[in-house]
Amino acid sequence: MGKRSGSKRKDKNKVILPPELPPEIDDDEVDLSDEDIAFYATDSSNVAPFRRFDKKSIDRYVGRVAGRDEGEVERLYEERQKRKATESSGKPREDDDGLEVDPVDALPTKTLQGELVYNRAKKARSEDNTGGVKSKAQENGADAKQSIKKDEPKGKSKNKKGDDNKVKNIQSQTEVPKGQLHSNVLEEVKEELSAEELFEKKKAQLAELGMAMLEDPESNIRSLNDMLSISNDKDQKVAKLGLMSLLAVFKDIIPSYRIRQLTEKELAVEVSKEVKKTRYYEYTLIRCYKAYLQKLVSLEKQPHFYTVAVRCMCALLDTAPHFNFRENLLASVVKNLSSSDDVVRKMCCEAIRSLFINEGKHRGEATIEAVRLIADHVKLNDCQLHPDSIDVFLSLRFDEDIGKDETEEEKVKPKKNKRWQKNQEVPKQLPVNDKKKTRQELISKAREEVDVDLRAVSFTLDPKERKRIQKETLSALFETYFRILKHSVTTSNSRTKVNNVSPGGSHPLLTPCLEGLGKFSHLIDVDFMGELISCLKKLSGYSDRQDEIPNDNALSVSERLQCCIVAVKVWRSNLEALNVDLQDFFVQLYNLILEYRPDRDHGEVLADALKTLLWEGKQQDMLRAAAFIKRLATLALSFGSAEAIAALVTLKHLLQKNSKCRNMLENDSGGGSLSCLVAKYNPEATDPYLSGALASVLWELSLLEKHYDISVSSMASNILSMANLNPTQNPVPILNVNPLEAYRDLSMERELLKPTSKALPLNLKKRRRGKEFVALSPDVLQKADCSVDKDELEEKLQSHFAVLRGISENERLRAELNHTLSSVNMYKDYKKQKKKNMKFKTGRKKVARV
Amino acid sequence: MAKKLGKKARKFARKNLQSAAKRNRKIRNQFNHRRGPRRGESLPPTLLTSAPLFALPVRARLQGGLIESLLELVSGGSAGREDGDEDVPQRVHDSTMVTNDEDATLIHGLEFPEDDAELDADLSDSDGYLSEDPGCPYYSDSEDEKADKDCIMEDGLDRQNDDMNRDIKKQKKKLKKLLDKDPEFANFLEKWQSELESYRSNKEDSDEDGMDSMDDDDDSNDGNSPNAKVLKSKTISEWCLLVSKDPKSPALRNLLNAFRDACRYGVHSDGLSMQRFQNARVFYQIITFVLSESDNVFRALLEIQDDANKGKIMNLRNSKKWQTVDPLLKSYLRNSLDLLSQLTDNKILAFVLTRLRASVVLFSAYPSTSSRLVKILFRLWASGDQSLSLSAFLMIREVSSLLPDCLDLCLTKSYNTYLGSTKLVNDRNTKHIYFLIDCLVELYSLDVQKSYERAVTSVEQLNAILRQAFKTKEKEDLRKIDNWQYISCVNLWVRFLCCHYKDYNLHPLFSEVLQVIRGVAHLFRGTRYLPLRLRLVQMLNDLSTCSQMFYPIPSLLFDCLEFREVSQKEQTQRTKINFSSLLKVPKNLLKSRDFQEECVLSAIQVLSAHFAQWSYHVSFPEVATIPLFLLKRLHEQTTIESLHRPIKRLIDQVTENKDFIQRKREVVSFSPNDKASVDSFLQEEKFSRNASFTRFYASVAENCQTKGRKTL
């Protein structure tokens, strides 16, 4: 590619028109080239739906001379490009292996490297935002001006054909050197022009250019180059503004199709002026777009421009996932998915999510690319990424039947085909002669062509293609998931006993991975199932040795609970046909309940585990059910109301399903009523079968009835009322939700978001004004009575008096002293005055004498 | 006492003495207007002795206003009235100091709006001087003249005064010489003096505009105080005798006048009233007699009983009797207030308050005087001294129960004063704050209906702050909760609920408070906030006890019982951590041994309180299951030797009680759904309070009390 672009540069000196498109050769498109020619060959009305600006341009460029004027513009561009090339050759080219970008993409442009101000990054960003708004406002302001300008050339174009172009060129000529002038003479002018004025000027210029672009992209397409040059400005603010305005322009003018490179053959064919013009437009657009992307990629490495560049890329990916260079955009965005900068990460996640959700924009091709890129990314980084980078997978959507067997579908398909064929065949079999057969073929061929055209237009994929893409996506997705799981298993096993407290500390990707596995569990291939389950078992911390403390696992409680959830979900969504014993997971849950800590672990995961494992399941083993019932009741006594209600909902459900366990509600003399292996309940048992829970009585519920939370206490009494009912009867349900919902309803977050209820006014029956003390203890009050004894009081009062007297005495004396002192001092003044008087007198005497 | 003063302090005092007292009063009053009284009127004199130390407390009290604290320093140091039993100087390096300091800068908006409009109507309408009956004897013999000097000369200013006397003599001699030398100089001097005089009077006029009303009014009145007769001890004794024999005796007027002068003694440096008191004994006699007897005297004069209430007084106001007594009474009350704002010694203040308490009902006739009284009282109440606070509070309570229109003011003021004094919490004032809470609850239980409305408003405010913080999660909003004022406020209402839950239907308030507590606990998780959390758990324990509802305390304590790594390096320096004056643990202490220790010990304390509450309940074994499990694990894992014993002890006790309950419930026949039986289970044992766990808990609680880790 690098070579090619180099040759392109050389070529430019010779060939001006038709322009060569950037190297974007796609196999599909090469195939389609014939058709494409036909496309352009047809009259403009055919093209019109794709290009909204065509008509306007036709009006204007009726007869365009591709001669001198064009050449001038081209020369200007080339000069700049050369300059860039020489500049870039002086600088070391940055290596970028992780990114498979065209080396040209990585070209450092004329940059502001010298001026990087790192610590101002944040501030500048906010300034940039306001700047953006300002420039918009200015754009609006410039609107009027622009319209006048626009009208002028229009009027002229009626008179002379080439005039329009001339005017344009003059304009662009004056603008381009201006930009150069600015950059060159900046140092000299600095003293005269304040930076602010410059900034304002450039902003205005940007706004003008942008407006012109939006007004009429066809004729103003070359302004893109000017804007690009502005975004090269040394002033970082200006550069940012330039980037943002370019983004806005591109967002607006990027066509809804992919621009394809013309083949040699096509180039050779003589085409109409109109087509030439279109080609030129597309060529310029794509070239500028490429330059812009290169710029973004290079700027992304500069901390000052980091967020801006990523924002631009995300926005572009969001609006134009179908357009050329999508791969480069994707690569950058995916790389930034695990950025340490929260803002950047969020933007990237949003961009990728919208890519997944709005597959219509790009026919799902971008999805598979993105998923693959993420998979590679995970692989490269050895699963040490930010959870968000995997989290985006949760927005993926798959068709319901994607997981079904190929064969099954094939079975269905032929049927359909047959029916269709039958319908077709009825008329087919009637005519026998070849002529008609060939004609039929022709017709079907034509139909196919039309179909292809239609598809190309409407962006719909045929189901097969769609299925293929989805399958690939799915396999890449699960590849990632399994990689993470495997990685977690290997590292957690190698780790020594660590008391893990922070969730997801060592396996950042595990939580979203498990979530994803739970979500897509119905799509997992049966072949993987066994391995997956054993993997999960290991991860959930289960060990065959019962006596071991289950805490030697590096995973957090939430993660282990999630493992259990995923295992059960996987098992259940595969028709429960899998021959896996899930007993271990239940044992694990039984023990994990005790490990759960409200603030450290996610309560929702616990509630979800209760829901998935216990609430949704079918009838449980009686012993196991009893053990869980007892443990849940105990849990409810020690944890907050949200956990308690989730436990109680589950408990009630278990009691309903396992009516024999209702014996636990009653206290038969001599302990539990049912005989079982263990006669005495052992609350600390790790195995639910050995806990002997059936022998216990649910005394907890009697205390839970006094729970401060009204829903918990009413639930407890509701459960207790089961004791009086027949095994087949169930009490009136008071809370018809699953444990997870119940948990969420009572969680603190929900409660604090509820509107405040006005406290009712207090209606006192008795209005008491008590004289007796309520809060103060009597011994404190006693202290007040034994007041100061007389002698002490006397002494203190007297000393108080003495102090007061001393002070006033002091005051008085000081005043007197001051007074006397100043009087003594006055003597000097007096003497002076006296002297003066004397002099005066003598003077007067002298005067009198004279 | 003044001998303790450092050299520098004395110098300082000499320089600023003249104006300090005056300005101090003025400014203190201004502050009182704005933000209620502050505690810690004076700082230990030792702080004055070295310059760097001097700067530190000032910084610590920045929020209290630099000037104020400076002035307090000055007045405290110069006057030398420090009590020997003042607190030791604060350790300024205390790490808690810094955090508290930050907290204190928060302006909260929790306070009730206060109406500062004042009725000065009857403050200025009279000069307080009572015309005397000339028939009363004045003795002029000076039998105890000789005892005169010695009691005065105890003062440290004395030597200085002597020096000054000598100086004056010297200078006067010099002046005289000059005058002798040049007679014309005398004329010159005279002229200059008259100029000076006129200038000074002008200046004083303009100065006085800004003065407090009290000073204002006194200054203008001083001129027309006609009586300058010197009071002798014998005279006073005679008067006292007369008055106690017959309350209607005209000597009462003289006595009250003398009392007036005594109360204003030293406030105004005019010679007249200064000269009236021959010596300290006279002063003492007047004050003690008037304070201790006047209540009886006035009651006798007005013929009212001990149980007189406001209505009676108001009725009396129109009677003829009142007309004669009114000026006397007014003079007495107002002068007592003057005395109160004048005095600085806690013991004397307490004494005056106790005396004055008897005649609270008489204040009802003078609304503005009573509002001034309330202001003074709250200042004294918030001051740190225990007995003074108590006597001030008893007086406040008396005022609010006897004068219904003062109740609102008192409720508002007490609440705001309380909030003001909880801005800064440190090891020393925690006890005082608990005392303040108790007082407040006491005051708020005078009229529960009224208080309930206030409580609801306050708790709603708390809730709104909590929700706001929860929504935004911004640091600023979080800081509004993570400070002492907020927590103390919650604490106050918890205490209020605890006292009244049984008697009134306070459930709406109860649940609201509960939500606030839970919300705060939810919002501030993490090890750093463990002290805050423990405090909340204590509140929950209290609420649970008073309402007999079950609250799962253990879920909030798991953090404390979790084994954590302890850094080994800090063995050398042991920092004392006291959770009672902390909300947030400083980061550097998170891994320290002491922190861990304190965590576990506090957790044991609150946990055993929780267990104690349910120790007779039939499901006690289940209540204890999970905590016991954790305790056992902690016992195995912890590396801190000193924790082994207390943990083991708790485990043993809980296990014992668990077995006890299990044994007992094995023989009963009722089922968990039999509510009545469940409730009656082991009730006898509960009342006898003989079970081992109850005793254990009592010992734990006692232990904590002595250790200073106070339960609420």
mmCIF file with all atom_site columns, N, CA, C and O in Angstrom, chain A residues 37-59 61 218 257 272-278:
data_model
loop_
_atom_site.group_PDB
_atom_site.id
_atom_site.type_symbol
_atom_site.label_atom_id
_atom_site.label_alt_id
_atom_site.label_comp_id
_atom_site.label_asym_id
_atom_site.label_entity_id
_atom_site.label_seq_id
_atom_site.pdbx_PDB_ins_code
_atom_site.Cartn_x
_atom_site.Cartn_y
_atom_site.Cartn_z
_atom_site.occupancy
_atom_site.B_iso_or_equiv
_atom_site.pdbx_formal_charge
_atom_site.auth_seq_id
_atom_site.auth_comp_id
_atom_site.auth_asym_id
_atom_site.auth_atom_id
_atom_site.pdbx_PDB_model_num
ATOM 1   N N  . ILE A 1 37  ? -20.058 0.368  -14.043 1.00 0.00 ? 37  ILE A N  1
ATOM 2   C CA . ILE A 1 37  ? -19.931 1.203  -15.233 1.00 0.00 ? 37  ILE A CA 1
ATOM 3   C C  . ILE A 1 37  ? -21.314 1.489  -15.771 1.00 0.00 ? 37  ILE A C  1
ATOM 4   O O  . ILE A 1 37  ? -21.667 2.637  -16.100 1.00 0.00 ? 37  ILE A O  1
ATOM 5   N N  . ALA A 1 38  ? -22.071 0.477  -15.775 1.00 0.00 ? 38  ALA A N  1
ATOM 6   C CA . ALA A 1 38  ? -23.431 0.638  -16.251 1.00 0.00 ? 38  ALA A CA 1
ATOM 7   C C  . ALA A 1 38  ? -24.133 1.695  -15.420 1.00 0.00 ? 38  ALA A C  1
ATOM 8   O O  . ALA A 1 38  ? -24.901 2.515  -15.921 1.00 0.00 ? 38  ALA A O  1
ATOM 9   N N  . PHE A 1 39  ? -23.821 1.650  -14.195 1.00 0.00 ? 39  PHE A N  1
ATOM 10  C CA . PHE A 1 39  ? -24.406 2.592  -13.261 1.00 0.00 ? 39  PHE A CA 1
ATOM 11  C C  . PHE A 1 39  ? -24.129 4.023  -13.663 1.00 0.00 ? 39  PHE A C  1
ATOM 12  O O  . PHE A 1 39  ? -25.010 4.857  -13.738 1.00 0.00 ? 39  PHE A O  1
ATOM 13  N N  . TYR A 1 40  ? -22.870 4.220  -13.917 1.00 0.00 ? 40  TYR A N  1
ATOM 14  C CA . TYR A 1 40  ? -22.493 5.581  -14.269 1.00 0.00 ? 40  TYR A CA 1
ATOM 15  C C  . TYR A 1 40  ? -22.941 5.945  -15.678 1.00 0.00 ? 40  TYR A C  1
ATOM 16  O O  . TYR A 1 40  ? -23.139 7.105  -15.991 1.00 0.00 ? 40  TYR A O  1
ATOM 17  N N  . ALA A 1 41  ? -23.037 4.926  -16.485 1.00 0.00 ? 41  ALA A N  1
ATOM 18  C CA . ALA A 1 41  ? -23.408 5.196  -17.863 1.00 0.00 ? 41  ALA A CA 1
ATOM 19  C C  . ALA A 1 41  ? -24.846 5.670  -17.968 1.00 0.00 ? 41  ALA A C  1
ATOM 20  O O  . ALA A 1 41  ? -25.191 6.476  -18.833 1.00 0.00 ? 41  ALA A O  1
ATOM 21  N N  . THR A 1 42  ? -25.663 5.169  -17.165 1.00 0.00 ? 42  THR A N  1
ATOM 22  C CA . THR A 1 42  ? -27.076 5.561  -17.215 1.00 0.00 ? 42  THR A CA 1
ATOM 23  C C  . THR A 1 42  ? -27.220 7.035  -16.891 1.00 0.00 ? 42  THR A C  1
ATOM 24  O O  . THR A 1 42  ? -26.326 7.647  -16.324 1.00 0.00 ? 42  THR A O  1
ATOM 25  N N  . ASP A 1 43  ? -28.381 7.528  -17.238 1.00 0.00 ? 43  ASP A N  1
ATOM 26  C CA . ASP A 1 43  ? -28.555 8.985  -17.065 1.00 0.00 ? 43  ASP A CA 1
ATOM 27  C C  . ASP A 1 43  ? -28.657 9.355  -15.590 1.00 0.00 ? 43  ASP A C  1
ATOM 28  O O  . ASP A 1 43  ? -28.790 8.509  -14.716 1.00 0.00 ? 43  ASP A O  1
ATOM 29  N N  . SER A 1 44  ? -28.616 10.597 -15.396 1.00 0.00 ? 44  SER A N  1
ATOM 30  C CA . SER A 1 44  ? -28.437 11.097 -14.031 1.00 0.00 ? 44  SER A CA 1
ATOM 31  C C  . SER A 1 44  ? -29.598 10.729 -13.108 1.00 0.00 ? 44  SER A C  1
ATOM 32  O O  . SER A 1 44  ? -29.437 10.652 -11.897 1.00 0.00 ? 44  SER A O  1
ATOM 33  N N  . SER A 1 45  ? -30.718 10.532 -13.671 1.00 0.00 ? 45  SER A N  1
ATOM 34  C CA . SER A 1 45  ? -31.869 10.219 -12.807 1.00 0.00 ? 45  SER A CA 1
ATOM 35  C C  . SER A 1 45  ? -31.649 8.918  -12.055 1.00 0.00 ? 45  SER A C  1
ATOM 36  O O  . SER A 1 45  ? -32.160 8.718  -10.956 1.00 0.00 ? 45  SER A O  1
ATOM 37  N N  . ASN A 1 46  ? -30.902 8.051  -12.643 1.00 0.00 ? 46  ASN A N  1
ATOM 38  C CA . ASN A 1 46  ? -30.619 6.795  -11.951 1.00 0.00 ? 46  ASN A CA 1
ATOM 39  C C  . ASN A 1 46  ? -29.713 6.996  -10.747 1.00 0.00 ? 46  ASN A C  1
ATOM 40  O O  . ASN A 1 46  ? -29.809 6.302  -9.751  1.00 0.00 ? 46  ASN A O  1
ATOM 41  N N  . VAL A 1 47  ? -28.828 7.895  -10.914 1.00 0.00 ? 47  VAL A N  1
ATOM 42  C CA . VAL A 1 47  ? -27.840 8.124  -9.861  1.00 0.00 ? 47  VAL A CA 1
ATOM 43  C C  . VAL A 1 47  ? -28.429 8.991  -8.746  1.00 0.00 ? 47  VAL A C  1
ATOM 44  O O  . VAL A 1 47  ? -27.990 8.935  -7.608  1.00 0.00 ? 47  VAL A O  1
ATOM 45  N N  . ALA A 1 48  ? -29.388 9.748  -9.154  1.00 0.00 ? 48  ALA A N  1
ATOM 46  C CA . ALA A 1 48  ? -29.930 10.750 -8.226  1.00 0.00 ? 48  ALA A CA 1
ATOM 47  C C  . ALA A 1 48  ? -30.256 10.245 -6.829  1.00 0.00 ? 48  ALA A C  1
ATOM 48  O O  . ALA A 1 48  ? -29.921 10.923 -5.857  1.00 0.00 ? 48  ALA A O  1
ATOM 49  N N  . PRO A 1 49  ? -30.887 9.127  -6.705  1.00 0.00 ? 49  PRO A N  1
ATOM 50  C CA . PRO A 1 49  ? -31.234 8.697  -5.352  1.00 0.00 ? 49  PRO A CA 1
ATOM 51  C C  . PRO A 1 49  ? -30.009 8.609  -4.459  1.00 0.00 ? 49  PRO A C  1
ATOM 52  O O  . PRO A 1 49  ? -30.107 8.757  -3.243  1.00 0.00 ? 49  PRO A O  1
ATOM 53  N N  . PHE A 1 50  ? -28.869 8.331  -5.026  1.00 0.00 ? 50  PHE A N  1
ATOM 54  C CA . PHE A 1 50  ? -27.676 8.177  -4.189  1.00 0.00 ? 50  PHE A CA 1
ATOM 55  C C  . PHE A 1 50  ? -27.042 9.497  -3.862  1.00 0.00 ? 50  PHE A C  1
ATOM 56  O O  . PHE A 1 50  ? -26.404 9.627  -2.841  1.00 0.00 ? 50  PHE A O  1
ATOM 57  N N  . ARG A 1 51  ? -27.171 10.419 -4.765  1.00 0.00 ? 51  ARG A N  1
ATOM 58  C CA . ARG A 1 51  ? -26.439 11.658 -4.532  1.00 0.00 ? 51  ARG A CA 1
ATOM 59  C C  . ARG A 1 51  ? -27.375 12.827 -4.602  1.00 0.00 ? 51  ARG A C  1
ATOM 60  O O  . ARG A 1 51  ? -27.839 13.226 -5.644  1.00 0.00 ? 51  ARG A O  1
ATOM 61  N N  . ARG A 1 52  ? -27.573 13.355 -3.477  1.00 0.00 ? 52  ARG A N  1
ATOM 62  C CA . ARG A 1 52  ? -28.612 14.375 -3.404  1.00 0.00 ? 52  ARG A CA 1
ATOM 63  C C  . ARG A 1 52  ? -28.183 15.662 -4.064  1.00 0.00 ? 52  ARG A C  1
ATOM 64  O O  . ARG A 1 52  ? -28.980 16.483 -4.426  1.00 0.00 ? 52  ARG A O  1
ATOM 65  N N  . PHE A 1 53  ? -26.911 15.856 -4.206  1.00 0.00 ? 53  PHE A N  1
ATOM 66  C CA . PHE A 1 53  ? -26.465 17.171 -4.666  1.00 0.00 ? 53  PHE A CA 1
ATOM 67  C C  . PHE A 1 53  ? -26.267 17.222 -6.179  1.00 0.00 ? 53  PHE A C  1
ATOM 68  O O  . PHE A 1 53  ? -25.796 18.197 -6.701  1.00 0.00 ? 53  PHE A O  1
ATOM 69  N N  . ASP A 1 54  ? -26.595 16.149 -6.803  1.00 0.00 ? 54  ASP A N  1
ATOM 70  C CA . ASP A 1 54  ? -26.300 16.071 -8.222  1.00 0.00 ? 54  ASP A CA 1
ATOM 71  C C  . ASP A 1 54  ? -26.928 17.200 -9.017  1.00 0.00 ? 54  ASP A C  1
ATOM 72  O O  . ASP A 1 54  ? -26.281 17.833 -9.829  1.00 0.00 ? 54  ASP A O  1
ATOM 73  N N  . LYS A 1 55  ? -28.168 17.427 -8.803  1.00 0.00 ? 55  LYS A N  1
ATOM 74  C CA . LYS A 1 55  ? -28.903 18.370 -9.633  1.00 0.00 ? 55  LYS A CA 1
ATOM 75  C C  . LYS A 1 55  ? -28.278 19.756 -9.586  1.00 0.00 ? 55  LYS A C  1
ATOM 76  O O  . LYS A 1 55  ? -28.105 20.394 -10.610 1.00 0.00 ? 55  LYS A O  1
ATOM 77  N N  . LYS A 1 56  ? -27.962 20.140 -8.437  1.00 0.00 ? 56  LYS A N  1
ATOM 78  C CA . LYS A 1 56  ? -27.369 21.460 -8.267  1.00 0.00 ? 56  LYS A CA 1
ATOM 79  C C  . LYS A 1 56  ? -26.094 21.567 -9.083  1.00 0.00 ? 56  LYS A C  1
ATOM 80  O O  . LYS A 1 56  ? -25.871 22.526 -9.806  1.00 0.00 ? 56  LYS A O  1
ATOM 81  N N  . SER A 1 57  ? -25.302 20.533 -8.930  1.00 0.00 ? 57  SER A N  1
ATOM 82  C CA . SER A 1 57  ? -24.011 20.581 -9.613  1.00 0.00 ? 57  SER A CA 1
ATOM 83  C C  . SER A 1 57  ? -24.192 20.575 -11.124 1.00 0.00 ? 57  SER A C  1
ATOM 84  O O  . SER A 1 57  ? -23.436 21.203 -11.857 1.00 0.00 ? 57  SER A O  1
ATOM 85  N N  . ILE A 1 58  ? -25.224 19.880 -11.551 1.00 0.00 ? 58  ILE A N  1
ATOM 86  C CA . ILE A 1 58  ? -25.465 19.834 -12.995 1.00 0.00 ? 58  ILE A CA 1
ATOM 87  C C  . ILE A 1 58  ? -25.787 21.235 -13.503 1.00 0.00 ? 58  ILE A C  1
ATOM 88  O O  . ILE A 1 58  ? -25.292 21.679 -14.535 1.00 0.00 ? 58  ILE A O  1
ATOM 89  N N  . ASP A 1 59  ? -26.574 21.907 -12.721 1.00 0.00 ? 59  ASP A N  1
ATOM 90  C CA . ASP A 1 59  ? -26.925 23.269 -13.107 1.00 0.00 ? 59  ASP A CA 1
ATOM 91  C C  . ASP A 1 59  ? -25.687 24.119 -13.278 1.00 0.00 ? 59  ASP A C  1
ATOM 92  O O  . ASP A 1 59  ? -25.597 24.951 -14.180 1.00 0.00 ? 59  ASP A O  1
ATOM 93  N N  . TYR A 1 61  ? -22.169 23.167 -13.279 1.00 0.00 ? 61  TYR A N  1
ATOM 94  C CA . TYR A 1 61  ? -21.053 22.735 -14.117 1.00 0.00 ? 61  TYR A CA 1
ATOM 95  C C  . TYR A 1 61  ? -21.564 22.145 -15.436 1.00 0.00 ? 61  TYR A C  1
ATOM 96  O O  . TYR A 1 61  ? -21.448 20.949 -15.647 1.00 0.00 ? 61  TYR A O  1
ATOM 97  N N  . GLU A 1 218 ? -20.747 19.663 -3.437  1.00 0.00 ? 218 GLU A N  1
ATOM 98  C CA . GLU A 1 218 ? -20.258 19.318 -4.769  1.00 0.00 ? 218 GLU A CA 1
ATOM 99  C C  . GLU A 1 218 ? -19.217 20.320 -5.251  1.00 0.00 ? 218 GLU A C  1
ATOM 100 O O  . GLU A 1 218 ? -18.139 19.963 -5.685  1.00 0.00 ? 218 GLU A O  1
ATOM 101 N N  . TYR A 1 257 ? -22.951 5.168  0.302   1.00 0.00 ? 257 TYR A N  1
ATOM 102 C CA . TYR A 1 257 ? -22.364 3.981  -0.355  1.00 0.00 ? 257 TYR A CA 1
ATOM 103 C C  . TYR A 1 257 ? -20.863 4.047  -0.193  1.00 0.00 ? 257 TYR A C  1
ATOM 104 O O  . TYR A 1 257 ? -20.303 5.067  0.208   1.00 0.00 ? 257 TYR A O  1
ATOM 105 N N  . SER A 1 272 ? -18.669 10.844 -19.810 1.00 0.00 ? 272 SER A N  1
ATOM 106 C CA . SER A 1 272 ? -19.243 12.181 -19.947 1.00 0.00 ? 272 SER A CA 1
ATOM 107 C C  . SER A 1 272 ? -18.655 13.105 -18.889 1.00 0.00 ? 272 SER A C  1
ATOM 108 O O  . SER A 1 272 ? -18.076 12.674 -17.881 1.00 0.00 ? 272 SER A O  1
ATOM 109 N N  . LYS A 1 273 ? -18.835 14.367 -19.106 1.00 0.00 ? 273 LYS A N  1
ATOM 110 C CA . LYS A 1 273 ? -18.288 15.357 -18.173 1.00 0.00 ? 273 LYS A CA 1
ATOM 111 C C  . LYS A 1 273 ? -18.894 15.194 -16.788 1.00 0.00 ? 273 LYS A C  1
ATOM 112 O O  . LYS A 1 273 ? -18.226 15.344 -15.762 1.00 0.00 ? 273 LYS A O  1
ATOM 113 N N  . GLU A 1 274 ? -20.118 14.898 -16.855 1.00 0.00 ? 274 GLU A N  1
ATOM 114 C CA . GLU A 1 274 ? -20.855 14.754 -15.599 1.00 0.00 ? 274 GLU A CA 1
ATOM 115 C C  . GLU A 1 274 ? -20.240 13.663 -14.749 1.00 0.00 ? 274 GLU A C  1
ATOM 116 O O  . GLU A 1 274 ? -19.990 13.832 -13.540 1.00 0.00 ? 274 GLU A O  1
ATOM 117 N N  . VAL A 1 275 ? -19.985 12.547 -15.393 1.00 0.00 ? 275 VAL A N  1
ATOM 118 C CA . VAL A 1 275 ? -19.385 11.428 -14.663 1.00 0.00 ? 275 VAL A CA 1
ATOM 119 C C  . VAL A 1 275 ? -18.004 11.826 -14.165 1.00 0.00 ? 275 VAL A C  1
ATOM 120 O O  . VAL A 1 275 ? -17.622 11.529 -13.032 1.00 0.00 ? 275 VAL A O  1
ATOM 121 N N  . LYS A 1 276 ? -17.296 12.530 -15.007 1.00 0.00 ? 276 LYS A N  1
ATOM 122 C CA . LYS A 1 276 ? -15.965 12.984 -14.611 1.00 0.00 ? 276 LYS A CA 1
ATOM 123 C C  . LYS A 1 276 ? -16.042 13.817 -13.334 1.00 0.00 ? 276 LYS A C  1
ATOM 124 O O  . LYS A 1 276 ? -15.252 13.674 -12.413 1.00 0.00 ? 276 LYS A O  1
ATOM 125 N N  . LYS A 1 277 ? -17.026 14.675 -13.382 1.00 0.00 ? 277 LYS A N  1
ATOM 126 C CA . LYS A 1 277 ? -17.180 15.557 -12.233 1.00 0.00 ? 277 LYS A CA 1
ATOM 127 C C  . LYS A 1 277 ? -17.457 14.756 -10.965 1.00 0.00 ? 277 LYS A C  1
ATOM 128 O O  . LYS A 1 277 ? -16.847 14.977 -9.920  1.00 0.00 ? 277 LYS A O  1
ATOM 129 N N  . THR A 1 278 ? -18.335 13.817 -11.116 1.00 0.00 ? 278 THR A N  1
ATOM 130 C CA . THR A 1 278 ? -18.671 12.981 -9.966  1.00 0.00 ? 278 THR A CA 1
ATOM 131 C C  . THR A 1 278 ? -17.434 12.242 -9.478  1.00 0.00 ? 278 THR A C  1
ATOM 132 O O  . THR A 1 278 ? -17.169 12.158 -8.288  1.00 0.00 ? 278 THR A O  1
#
